[in-house]
Amino acid sequence: MTSIPEKNDKKVEESARGFTRVEGFSENKKNIAVIGGGINGVMSAWALIDRGYRVDLYESREPMSQTSSASTKMLHGGLRYLAQGRLNLVKEALQERRWWLSQGTDHAAQMALVVPISNQQWTKALWIGLGVKLYDLLARGSGFPTSRWLNRRTLASTLPGLDTNKFLGGWMYWDASMDDRRLGEWALSRLIDRGLRLKREEVTRVFGNGTVVTNSGEQTYDVIVNTAGPWAQTLLSHSGIPSKYGLNLIKGSHIICDRPWPHGLAIPHKEGRLIFLLPWKSQLLIGTTESHQATTDQIEASKQEVEELLQAANHVLELPLSEKDIVSTFSGLRPVVKTLVTNAKNSSPNGQAMSSASRESTVETFERIVTLWGGKWTTARQQGLAVAQVVTQILTR
Ligand SMILES: Cc1cc2nc3c(=O)[nH]c(=O)nc-3n(C[C@H](O)[C@H](O)[C@H](O)COP(=O)(O)OP(=O)(O)OC[C@H]3O[C@@H](n4cnc5c(N)ncnc54)[C@H](O)[C@@H]3O)c2cc1C
């Protein structure tokens, strides 16, 4: 995709640090640099353009090519977050599914999922039932069908290929599936039509006064938005910008198998996690694993992860899958926010100890730099709105 030049581009005045603003800047509008062309950068740009700002989006690779196209491809509230009691997050995400579907693209659709319940586990059936009914309640008004119990026979006809002898039945509930890459590219193309300039450059450094440094030069903006996802912390630390937050990077891998699969299946896995078996372009997508990793490591599925996913799926399938059935694998790094507790003797970021506190997303400001930490795909529009609100606060203070 190419940037669309503005008709009345002019050279403008020297910035505070003495860097010259180059052609392409608008004199009347405030100029914002958004760094990172994943879904959080795109939806931040969306909210900023809605507020009348002029936005340059910097992306060092292909837009939507990193975490945002390596998700489990669900627009969802998250049963897992429900189990953790994070009701506000679940409610917001359940309502956001509706917004994505209402955009009328071909890249998202409602999807039924089933949580199967093992034989004799009636108490578990009750608890999961309460969970999915609460999910329905939180999703009220969002236009999705409500959950229902499937007995073993209905389970067998709904999910042929599932080894139903192991289960007394299952709870069917609803979320949405998406083509994450295409949906994000659709949002980006809308923004390019509205004047967003896509700059295919790596930002090597940022300054608190709004200056962005790349290999081709420097440019000063009214505000910089750091939505570099798993790389957000690296960008700040390379720039010497202090922060209260940091990231735990959790790698998640998926496999795609050459087998048709009609609906979603959520299998309870270790540590309270779920492994999903989902229909994906006439094939079967299985994910995800969880392991800590650094951004500098290769982001790809290990042999051990592939085995873990095959084993989890084969535990519930009638006809086992083997490595031969795998068409492709993909992995992403989940940026999980952690709070850094300042060490009394040393207040630099390197001298900080970690607390166990973690949250889904938060927005932090340092001078003219706004950083978005974390954030789900499903709720990216809300994260963008939060970013734009902070940008406006900076510009009006
Ligand atoms: C395995 C897994 C499964 C998931 N499943 C789901 C799901 O089903 N549903 C859901 O809602 N959420 C899901 N998530 C969460 C969601 O995918 C992520 O939170 C979201 O995609 C993060 O988007 P982002 O824009 O912050 O990061 P990214 O998509 O990684 O974008 C950051 C971009 O910044 C660019 N960049 C970095 N540094 C620079 C620089 N210095 N200069 C220029 N560009 C730079 C990168 O190239 C990258 O394109 C999942 C996450 C993982 C890891």
CSV table of C-alpha atoms and ligand atoms in Angstrom, one decimal:
chain,number,residue,atom,x,y,z
A,1,MET,CA,0.0,0.0,0.0
A,2,THR,CA,1.2,3.5,-0.7
A,3,SER,CA,0.8,6.8,1.1
A,4,ILE,CA,-1.6,9.4,-0.3
A,5,PRO,CA,0.1,12.8,-0.4
A,6,GLU,CA,-2.0,15.7,0.8
A,7,LYS,CA,-2.8,18.5,-1.7
A,8,ASN,CA,-1.6,21.5,0.3
A,9,ASP,CA,1.6,20.1,1.7
A,10,LYS,CA,4.1,22.7,2.8
A,11,LYS,CA,7.3,23.0,4.7
A,12,VAL,CA,6.6,24.2,8.2
A,13,GLU,CA,8.4,25.8,11.0
A,14,GLU,CA,11.3,24.6,13.0
A,15,SER,CA,10.3,22.4,15.9
A,16,ALA,CA,11.3,22.9,19.5
A,17,ARG,CA,14.4,20.7,19.2
A,18,GLY,CA,15.5,22.4,16.0
A,19,PHE,CA,14.5,19.6,13.6
A,20,THR,CA,12.8,20.8,10.4
A,21,ARG,CA,9.4,19.5,9.8
A,22,VAL,CA,9.3,18.2,6.2
A,23,GLU,CA,6.8,18.2,3.4
A,24,GLY,CA,3.6,16.4,4.0
A,25,PHE,CA,2.8,18.0,7.3
A,26,SER,CA,-0.4,19.9,7.8
A,27,GLU,CA,-0.3,23.4,9.2
A,28,ASN,CA,-3.8,23.4,10.5
A,29,LYS,CA,-4.1,19.9,11.9
A,30,LYS,CA,-2.1,18.4,14.7
A,31,ASN,CA,0.4,15.8,13.4
A,32,ILE,CA,0.6,12.4,15.2
A,33,ALA,CA,3.1,9.6,14.5
A,34,VAL,CA,1.8,6.1,15.3
A,35,ILE,CA,4.5,3.5,15.5
A,36,GLY,CA,3.4,-0.1,14.7
A,37,GLY,CA,1.0,-1.3,12.0
A,38,GLY,CA,-0.6,-4.1,13.9
A,39,ILE,CA,-4.3,-3.9,14.9
A,40,ASN,CA,-3.6,-1.6,17.9
A,41,GLY,CA,-1.7,0.9,15.7
A,42,VAL,CA,-4.4,0.8,13.0
A,43,MET,CA,-7.3,1.3,15.5
A,44,SER,CA,-5.4,4.1,17.3
A,45,ALA,CA,-4.9,5.8,13.9
A,46,TRP,CA,-8.7,5.2,13.3
A,47,ALA,CA,-9.7,7.0,16.5
A,48,LEU,CA,-7.1,9.8,15.9
A,49,ILE,CA,-8.3,10.5,12.4
A,50,ASP,CA,-11.9,10.5,13.7
A,51,ARG,CA,-10.8,13.3,16.0
A,52,GLY,CA,-9.4,15.3,13.1
A,53,TYR,CA,-5.7,14.6,13.5
A,54,ARG,CA,-3.2,14.0,10.7
A,55,VAL,CA,-1.6,10.6,11.2
A,56,ASP,CA,1.6,9.0,9.9
A,57,LEU,CA,1.8,5.3,10.6
A,58,TYR,CA,5.3,3.8,10.8
A,59,GLU,CA,5.7,0.1,10.2
A,60,SER,CA,9.1,-1.6,9.8
A,61,ARG,CA,7.7,-4.8,8.2
A,62,GLU,CA,4.3,-5.5,6.5
A,63,PRO,CA,1.3,-4.0,8.2
A,64,MET,CA,-0.7,-6.7,10.1
A,65,SER,CA,2.1,-9.2,9.6
A,66,GLN,CA,3.1,-9.8,13.2
A,67,THR,CA,1.0,-10.7,16.3
A,68,SER,CA,-2.1,-9.3,14.8
A,69,SER,CA,-2.2,-12.0,12.1
A,70,ALA,CA,-1.0,-14.8,14.5
A,71,SER,CA,-4.0,-14.7,16.8
A,72,THR,CA,-6.4,-17.6,17.4
A,73,LYS,CA,-8.7,-15.7,15.0
A,74,MET,CA,-11.5,-15.2,17.5
A,75,LEU,CA,-13.4,-12.0,18.2
A,76,HIS,CA,-14.4,-13.1,21.7
A,77,GLY,CA,-15.1,-12.2,25.2
A,78,GLY,CA,-12.9,-14.9,26.5
A,79,LEU,CA,-14.3,-17.7,28.7
A,80,ARG,CA,-10.9,-17.8,30.4
A,81,TYR,CA,-11.2,-14.2,31.5
A,82,LEU,CA,-14.6,-15.0,32.8
A,83,ALA,CA,-13.2,-17.8,35.0
A,84,GLN,CA,-10.7,-15.2,36.3
A,85,GLY,CA,-13.6,-12.9,37.3
A,86,ARG,CA,-12.6,-10.1,34.8
A,87,LEU,CA,-16.2,-9.3,34.0
A,88,ASN,CA,-15.7,-5.8,32.7
A,89,LEU,CA,-13.1,-7.0,30.2
A,90,VAL,CA,-15.4,-9.8,29.0
A,91,LYS,CA,-18.4,-7.5,28.7
A,92,GLU,CA,-16.5,-5.0,26.7
A,93,ALA,CA,-15.0,-7.6,24.4
A,94,LEU,CA,-18.4,-9.3,23.9
A,95,GLN,CA,-19.9,-6.0,22.8
A,96,GLU,CA,-16.9,-5.2,20.5
A,97,ARG,CA,-17.5,-8.4,18.5
A,98,ARG,CA,-20.7,-6.8,17.4
A,99,TRP,CA,-18.9,-3.7,16.1
A,100,TRP,CA,-16.6,-5.7,14.0
A,101,LEU,CA,-19.4,-7.8,12.5
A,102,SER,CA,-21.5,-4.7,11.9
A,103,GLN,CA,-18.8,-3.3,9.5
A,104,GLY,CA,-20.1,-5.7,6.8
A,105,THR,CA,-16.8,-7.2,5.7
A,106,ASP,CA,-16.4,-10.8,4.6
A,107,HIS,CA,-13.6,-11.2,7.2
A,108,ALA,CA,-15.7,-12.0,10.3
A,109,ALA,CA,-18.7,-14.2,11.2
A,110,GLN,CA,-20.5,-15.6,14.1
A,111,MET,CA,-19.2,-19.0,15.2
A,112,ALA,CA,-20.7,-21.6,17.5
A,113,LEU,CA,-18.3,-23.3,20.0
A,114,VAL,CA,-18.8,-26.3,22.3
A,115,VAL,CA,-17.2,-27.0,25.6
A,116,PRO,CA,-17.5,-30.8,26.0
A,117,ILE,CA,-18.0,-32.3,29.5
A,118,SER,CA,-16.3,-35.6,30.3
A,119,ASN,CA,-18.5,-38.5,31.5
A,120,GLN,CA,-19.6,-38.3,35.1
A,121,GLN,CA,-18.5,-34.7,35.5
A,122,TRP,CA,-22.0,-33.3,36.3
A,123,THR,CA,-20.6,-30.7,38.7
A,124,LYS,CA,-18.3,-29.4,36.0
A,125,ALA,CA,-21.3,-29.3,33.6
A,126,LEU,CA,-23.1,-27.1,36.1
A,127,TRP,CA,-20.2,-24.7,36.6
A,128,ILE,CA,-19.5,-24.4,32.8
A,129,GLY,CA,-23.3,-23.9,32.3
A,130,LEU,CA,-23.3,-21.0,34.8
A,131,GLY,CA,-20.3,-19.6,33.0
A,132,VAL,CA,-21.8,-19.6,29.6
A,133,LYS,CA,-25.1,-18.3,30.9
A,134,LEU,CA,-23.2,-15.4,32.5
A,135,TYR,CA,-21.5,-14.9,29.1
A,136,ASP,CA,-25.0,-14.7,27.5
A,137,LEU,CA,-26.0,-12.1,30.1
A,138,LEU,CA,-22.9,-10.0,29.5
A,139,ALA,CA,-23.4,-10.2,25.7
A,140,ARG,CA,-27.1,-9.2,26.0
A,141,GLY,CA,-28.1,-6.9,23.1
A,142,SER,CA,-25.1,-7.9,21.0
A,143,GLY,CA,-27.2,-9.9,18.6
A,144,PHE,CA,-25.6,-13.3,19.2
A,145,PRO,CA,-27.6,-16.5,19.8
A,146,THR,CA,-27.6,-17.8,23.4
A,147,SER,CA,-25.9,-20.9,24.8
A,148,ARG,CA,-27.5,-24.3,25.1
A,149,TRP,CA,-26.8,-27.8,26.4
A,150,LEU,CA,-26.2,-30.5,23.9
A,151,ASN,CA,-26.7,-34.1,25.0
A,152,ARG,CA,-24.3,-36.8,23.7
A,153,ARG,CA,-26.4,-37.6,20.7
A,154,THR,CA,-26.7,-33.9,19.6
A,155,LEU,CA,-23.0,-33.5,20.4
A,156,ALA,CA,-22.2,-36.3,18.0
A,157,SER,CA,-24.3,-34.9,15.1
A,158,THR,CA,-23.0,-31.3,15.8
A,159,LEU,CA,-19.3,-32.3,15.8
A,160,PRO,CA,-18.8,-35.5,13.8
A,161,GLY,CA,-15.2,-36.6,14.4
A,162,LEU,CA,-15.4,-35.9,18.1
A,163,ASP,CA,-15.0,-39.1,20.3
A,164,THR,CA,-18.3,-38.6,22.0
A,165,ASN,CA,-18.1,-41.8,24.0
A,166,LYS,CA,-15.9,-39.8,26.4
A,167,PHE,CA,-18.5,-37.1,27.0
A,168,LEU,CA,-21.9,-36.8,28.6
A,169,GLY,CA,-22.6,-33.8,26.5
A,170,GLY,CA,-21.4,-30.2,26.1
A,171,TRP,CA,-22.3,-26.6,26.3
A,172,MET,CA,-22.7,-24.7,23.0
A,173,TYR,CA,-22.0,-21.0,23.1
A,174,TRP,CA,-21.3,-18.2,20.5
A,175,ASP,CA,-18.4,-16.0,19.6
A,176,ALA,CA,-17.0,-14.8,16.2
A,177,SER,CA,-14.2,-16.0,14.0
A,178,MET,CA,-12.2,-13.6,11.8
A,179,ASP,CA,-9.5,-13.5,9.2
A,180,ASP,CA,-7.4,-11.3,11.4
A,181,ARG,CA,-5.0,-10.2,8.7
A,182,ARG,CA,-7.6,-9.4,6.2
A,183,LEU,CA,-9.9,-7.6,8.7
A,184,GLY,CA,-7.0,-5.5,9.9
A,185,GLU,CA,-5.9,-4.7,6.3
A,186,TRP,CA,-9.5,-3.7,5.6
A,187,ALA,CA,-9.4,-1.2,8.5
A,188,LEU,CA,-6.1,0.1,7.3
A,189,SER,CA,-7.3,0.6,3.7
A,190,ARG,CA,-10.2,2.6,5.1
A,191,LEU,CA,-7.7,4.9,6.8
A,192,ILE,CA,-5.6,5.3,3.8
A,193,ASP,CA,-8.7,6.5,1.9
A,194,ARG,CA,-9.1,9.1,4.7
A,195,GLY,CA,-5.6,10.5,4.4
A,196,LEU,CA,-3.4,8.2,6.7
A,197,ARG,CA,0.2,8.1,5.4
A,198,LEU,CA,1.8,4.7,5.7
A,199,LYS,CA,5.6,5.0,6.2
A,200,ARG,CA,7.4,1.7,5.7
A,201,GLU,CA,10.3,2.5,8.0
A,202,GLU,CA,11.7,1.3,11.3
A,203,VAL,CA,11.6,3.9,14.0
A,204,THR,CA,15.0,3.6,15.7
A,205,ARG,CA,14.5,6.2,18.4
A,206,VAL,CA,11.8,8.5,19.8
A,207,PHE,CA,12.2,11.7,21.9
A,208,GLY,CA,9.9,13.1,24.5
A,209,ASN,CA,9.4,16.3,22.5
A,210,GLY,CA,7.8,14.4,19.7
A,211,THR,CA,10.7,13.6,17.4
A,212,VAL,CA,10.8,10.3,15.6
A,213,VAL,CA,14.1,9.0,14.2
A,214,THR,CA,14.4,6.6,11.3
A,215,ASN,CA,17.3,5.6,9.1
A,216,SER,CA,16.2,8.2,6.6
A,217,GLY,CA,16.0,11.2,9.0
A,218,GLU,CA,14.1,12.8,11.8
A,219,GLN,CA,10.7,14.3,12.0
A,220,THR,CA,8.9,16.1,14.9
A,221,TYR,CA,5.3,15.5,15.6
A,222,ASP,CA,2.8,17.0,18.1
A,223,VAL,CA,2.5,13.6,19.7
A,224,ILE,CA,4.0,10.1,19.2
A,225,VAL,CA,1.9,7.0,19.8
A,226,ASN,CA,3.9,3.8,20.5
A,227,THR,CA,1.8,0.8,19.5
A,228,ALA,CA,4.7,-1.4,18.7
A,229,GLY,CA,3.1,-4.4,20.4
A,230,PRO,CA,5.7,-6.9,21.7
A,231,TRP,CA,8.4,-4.3,20.6
A,232,ALA,CA,6.9,-1.4,22.6
A,233,GLN,CA,9.3,-1.8,25.5
A,234,THR,CA,12.4,-2.2,23.3
A,235,LEU,CA,11.6,1.0,21.5
A,236,LEU,CA,11.3,2.9,24.8
A,237,SER,CA,14.4,1.4,26.3
A,238,HIS,CA,16.5,2.1,23.1
A,239,SER,CA,15.3,5.7,23.4
A,240,GLY,CA,16.1,6.0,27.1
A,241,ILE,CA,12.5,6.7,27.9
A,242,PRO,CA,11.5,5.6,31.5
A,243,SER,CA,8.3,3.6,32.1
A,244,LYS,CA,6.3,2.2,34.9
A,245,TYR,CA,5.4,-0.8,32.8
A,246,GLY,CA,7.0,-3.6,30.9
A,247,LEU,CA,5.9,-6.7,29.0
A,248,ASN,CA,5.9,-10.4,29.6
A,249,LEU,CA,6.0,-11.9,26.2
A,250,ILE,CA,4.1,-15.2,25.9
A,251,LYS,CA,4.5,-17.2,22.8
A,252,GLY,CA,1.4,-18.9,21.5
A,253,SER,CA,1.6,-21.4,18.6
A,254,HIS,CA,-1.0,-22.9,16.4
A,255,ILE,CA,-1.2,-25.7,13.8
A,256,ILE,CA,-3.5,-26.0,10.8
A,257,CYS,CA,-4.5,-29.5,9.8
A,258,ASP,CA,-5.9,-30.8,6.6
A,259,ARG,CA,-9.2,-31.9,8.0
A,260,PRO,CA,-12.7,-30.3,7.7
A,261,TRP,CA,-14.1,-29.2,11.0
A,262,PRO,CA,-17.7,-27.7,11.3
A,263,HIS,CA,-17.8,-25.7,14.6
A,264,GLY,CA,-15.5,-24.5,17.4
A,265,LEU,CA,-14.5,-26.8,20.2
A,266,ALA,CA,-12.9,-25.5,23.5
A,267,ILE,CA,-11.1,-28.2,25.4
A,268,PRO,CA,-10.0,-27.5,29.0
A,269,HIS,CA,-6.2,-27.8,29.1
A,270,LYS,CA,-3.6,-27.5,31.8
A,271,GLU,CA,-3.3,-24.4,34.1
A,272,GLY,CA,-6.9,-23.4,33.5
A,273,ARG,CA,-6.2,-22.8,29.8
A,274,LEU,CA,-8.4,-23.8,26.8
A,275,ILE,CA,-7.2,-25.3,23.6
A,276,PHE,CA,-9.4,-24.5,20.6
A,277,LEU,CA,-10.2,-26.6,17.6
A,278,LEU,CA,-11.7,-24.2,15.1
A,279,PRO,CA,-12.9,-24.3,11.5
A,280,TRP,CA,-10.5,-22.3,9.4
A,281,LYS,CA,-10.8,-22.0,5.6
A,282,SER,CA,-12.1,-25.6,5.2
A,283,GLN,CA,-9.4,-26.8,7.5
A,284,LEU,CA,-8.8,-27.3,11.2
A,285,LEU,CA,-6.9,-24.8,13.3
A,286,ILE,CA,-5.7,-25.9,16.7
A,287,GLY,CA,-4.2,-23.6,19.3
A,288,THR,CA,-2.7,-22.3,21.4
A,289,THR,CA,0.3,-23.1,23.6
A,290,GLU,CA,1.9,-20.7,26.1
A,291,SER,CA,5.6,-20.2,26.8
A,292,HIS,CA,7.8,-17.2,27.7
A,293,GLN,CA,10.0,-15.9,24.9
A,294,ALA,CA,12.0,-12.8,24.0
A,295,THR,CA,11.4,-10.7,20.8
A,296,THR,CA,14.9,-11.5,19.7
A,297,ASP,CA,14.1,-15.2,19.4
A,298,GLN,CA,12.5,-16.8,16.3
A,299,ILE,CA,8.8,-16.6,16.7
A,300,GLU,CA,7.8,-20.1,15.5
A,301,ALA,CA,6.2,-23.3,16.7
A,302,SER,CA,8.7,-25.7,18.3
A,303,LYS,CA,8.5,-29.4,18.0
A,304,GLN,CA,7.4,-29.7,21.6
A,305,GLU,CA,4.5,-27.2,21.0
A,306,VAL,CA,3.3,-29.1,17.9
A,307,GLU,CA,3.3,-32.4,20.0
A,308,GLU,CA,1.4,-30.7,22.8
A,309,LEU,CA,-1.3,-29.5,20.4
A,310,LEU,CA,-1.6,-32.8,18.6
A,311,GLN,CA,-1.8,-34.7,21.9
A,312,ALA,CA,-4.5,-32.3,23.2
A,313,ALA,CA,-6.6,-32.7,20.0
A,314,ASN,CA,-6.1,-36.5,19.8
A,315,HIS,CA,-7.4,-36.9,23.3
A,316,VAL,CA,-10.9,-35.9,22.0
A,317,LEU,CA,-10.8,-36.9,18.3
A,318,GLU,CA,-12.1,-40.3,17.0
A,319,LEU,CA,-9.5,-40.4,14.2
A,320,PRO,CA,-6.1,-39.2,15.5
A,321,LEU,CA,-4.1,-36.5,13.8
A,322,SER,CA,-0.4,-36.9,13.0
A,323,GLU,CA,2.4,-34.6,11.9
A,324,LYS,CA,1.5,-35.6,8.3
A,325,ASP,CA,-1.9,-33.9,8.6
A,326,ILE,CA,-0.3,-30.5,9.5
A,327,VAL,CA,-0.4,-28.0,6.6
A,328,SER,CA,1.2,-25.1,8.4
A,329,THR,CA,2.0,-23.7,11.8
A,330,PHE,CA,2.2,-20.1,13.1
A,331,SER,CA,3.1,-18.3,16.3
A,332,GLY,CA,2.8,-14.9,17.9
A,333,LEU,CA,4.0,-13.1,21.0
A,334,ARG,CA,1.3,-12.0,23.3
A,335,PRO,CA,2.3,-8.7,24.9
A,336,VAL,CA,1.2,-9.0,28.6
A,337,VAL,CA,1.6,-5.9,30.6
A,338,LYS,CA,3.5,-6.1,33.9
A,339,THR,CA,4.0,-3.3,36.4
A,340,LEU,CA,7.6,-2.5,37.2
A,341,VAL,CA,8.2,-1.6,40.8
A,342,THR,CA,10.9,0.9,41.3
A,343,ASN,CA,13.9,-0.3,43.3
A,344,ALA,CA,14.5,2.4,45.9
A,345,LYS,CA,18.3,2.5,45.3
A,346,ASN,CA,18.0,2.7,41.5
A,347,SER,CA,15.1,4.3,39.8
A,348,SER,CA,16.3,3.6,36.2
A,349,PRO,CA,14.2,1.0,34.2
A,350,ASN,CA,17.1,-1.5,34.5
A,351,GLY,CA,17.1,-1.2,38.3
A,352,GLN,CA,13.4,-2.3,38.6
A,353,ALA,CA,12.0,-5.4,40.1
A,354,MET,CA,8.9,-7.0,38.7
A,355,SER,CA,5.6,-7.3,40.5
A,356,SER,CA,3.1,-10.0,39.6
A,357,ALA,CA,0.6,-7.3,38.6
A,358,SER,CA,-0.7,-7.7,35.1
A,359,ARG,CA,-3.6,-6.3,33.2
A,360,GLU,CA,-5.1,-6.5,29.7
A,361,SER,CA,-4.1,-3.0,28.5
A,362,THR,CA,-3.0,0.3,29.8
A,363,VAL,CA,-2.0,3.7,28.3
A,364,GLU,CA,1.1,5.5,29.6
A,365,THR,CA,2.4,9.0,28.9
A,366,PHE,CA,5.9,10.4,28.9
A,367,GLU,CA,6.0,14.0,27.8
A,368,ARG,CA,4.7,13.8,24.2
A,369,ILE,CA,5.0,10.0,23.9
A,370,VAL,CA,1.9,7.8,24.5
A,371,THR,CA,2.5,4.1,24.9
A,372,LEU,CA,-0.2,1.5,24.6
A,373,TRP,CA,0.8,-1.6,26.7
A,374,GLY,CA,-0.9,-4.9,25.8
A,375,GLY,CA,-4.5,-5.1,24.4
A,376,LYS,CA,-6.6,-7.7,22.8
A,377,TRP,CA,-7.4,-7.9,19.1
A,378,THR,CA,-11.1,-7.9,19.8
A,379,THR,CA,-11.0,-4.7,21.9
A,380,ALA,CA,-8.5,-2.8,19.6
A,381,ARG,CA,-11.1,-0.2,18.8
A,382,GLN,CA,-11.6,0.6,22.5
A,383,GLN,CA,-7.8,0.7,23.0
A,384,GLY,CA,-7.6,3.1,20.1
A,385,LEU,CA,-10.2,5.3,21.7
A,386,ALA,CA,-8.3,5.3,25.0
A,387,VAL,CA,-5.1,6.3,23.1
A,388,ALA,CA,-6.9,9.1,21.2
A,389,GLN,CA,-8.3,10.5,24.5
A,390,VAL,CA,-4.9,10.7,26.1
A,391,VAL,CA,-3.4,12.3,22.9
A,392,THR,CA,-6.1,15.0,23.1
A,393,GLN,CA,-5.4,15.6,26.8
A,394,ILE,CA,-1.7,16.2,25.9
A,395,LEU,CA,-2.6,18.6,23.2
A,396,THR,CA,-5.1,20.6,25.2
A,397,ARG,CA,-3.2,20.9,28.5
B,1,LIG,C1,-1.1,-16.8,20.2
B,1,LIG,C2,-2.0,-15.6,20.3
B,1,LIG,C3,-3.3,-15.8,20.1
B,1,LIG,C4,-4.2,-14.7,20.3
B,1,LIG,N1,-5.5,-14.8,20.0
B,1,LIG,C5,-6.3,-13.8,20.1
B,1,LIG,C6,-7.7,-13.9,19.7
B,1,LIG,O1,-8.2,-15.0,19.3
B,1,LIG,N2,-8.5,-12.9,19.9
B,1,LIG,C7,-8.1,-11.7,20.4
B,1,LIG,O2,-8.9,-10.7,20.6
B,1,LIG,N3,-6.8,-11.5,20.7
B,1,LIG,C8,-5.9,-12.5,20.5
B,1,LIG,N4,-4.6,-12.4,20.8
B,1,LIG,C9,-4.1,-11.0,21.2
B,1,LIG,C10,-3.9,-10.2,20.0
B,1,LIG,O3,-3.5,-10.9,18.8
B,1,LIG,C11,-2.8,-9.1,20.3
B,1,LIG,O4,-2.9,-8.6,21.5
B,1,LIG,C12,-2.7,-8.0,19.2
B,1,LIG,O5,-2.7,-8.6,17.9
B,1,LIG,C13,-1.5,-7.1,19.4
B,1,LIG,O6,-1.5,-6.2,18.3
B,1,LIG,P1,-0.5,-5.1,18.3
B,1,LIG,O7,-0.9,-4.1,17.2
B,1,LIG,O8,-0.3,-4.5,19.6
B,1,LIG,O9,0.9,-5.8,18.0
B,1,LIG,P2,1.5,-6.3,16.5
B,1,LIG,O10,0.4,-6.9,15.7
B,1,LIG,O11,2.7,-7.2,16.8
B,1,LIG,O12,1.9,-5.0,15.8
B,1,LIG,C14,3.1,-4.3,16.2
B,1,LIG,C15,3.7,-3.8,15.0
B,1,LIG,O13,4.8,-2.9,15.3
B,1,LIG,C16,5.8,-3.0,14.3
B,1,LIG,N5,7.0,-2.4,14.9
B,1,LIG,C17,7.6,-2.8,16.1
B,1,LIG,N6,8.6,-2.0,16.3
B,1,LIG,C18,8.7,-1.1,15.4
B,1,LIG,C19,9.5,0.0,15.1
B,1,LIG,N7,10.5,0.3,15.9
B,1,LIG,N8,9.3,0.8,14.0
B,1,LIG,C20,8.3,0.5,13.2
B,1,LIG,N9,7.4,-0.6,13.4
B,1,LIG,C21,7.6,-1.3,14.5
B,1,LIG,C22,5.9,-4.5,14.1
B,1,LIG,O14,6.5,-4.8,12.9
B,1,LIG,C23,4.4,-4.9,14.2
B,1,LIG,O15,3.8,-5.0,12.9
B,1,LIG,C24,-3.7,-13.4,20.6
B,1,LIG,C25,-2.3,-13.3,20.8
B,1,LIG,C26,-1.5,-14.3,20.6
B,1,LIG,C27,0.0,-14.1,20.8
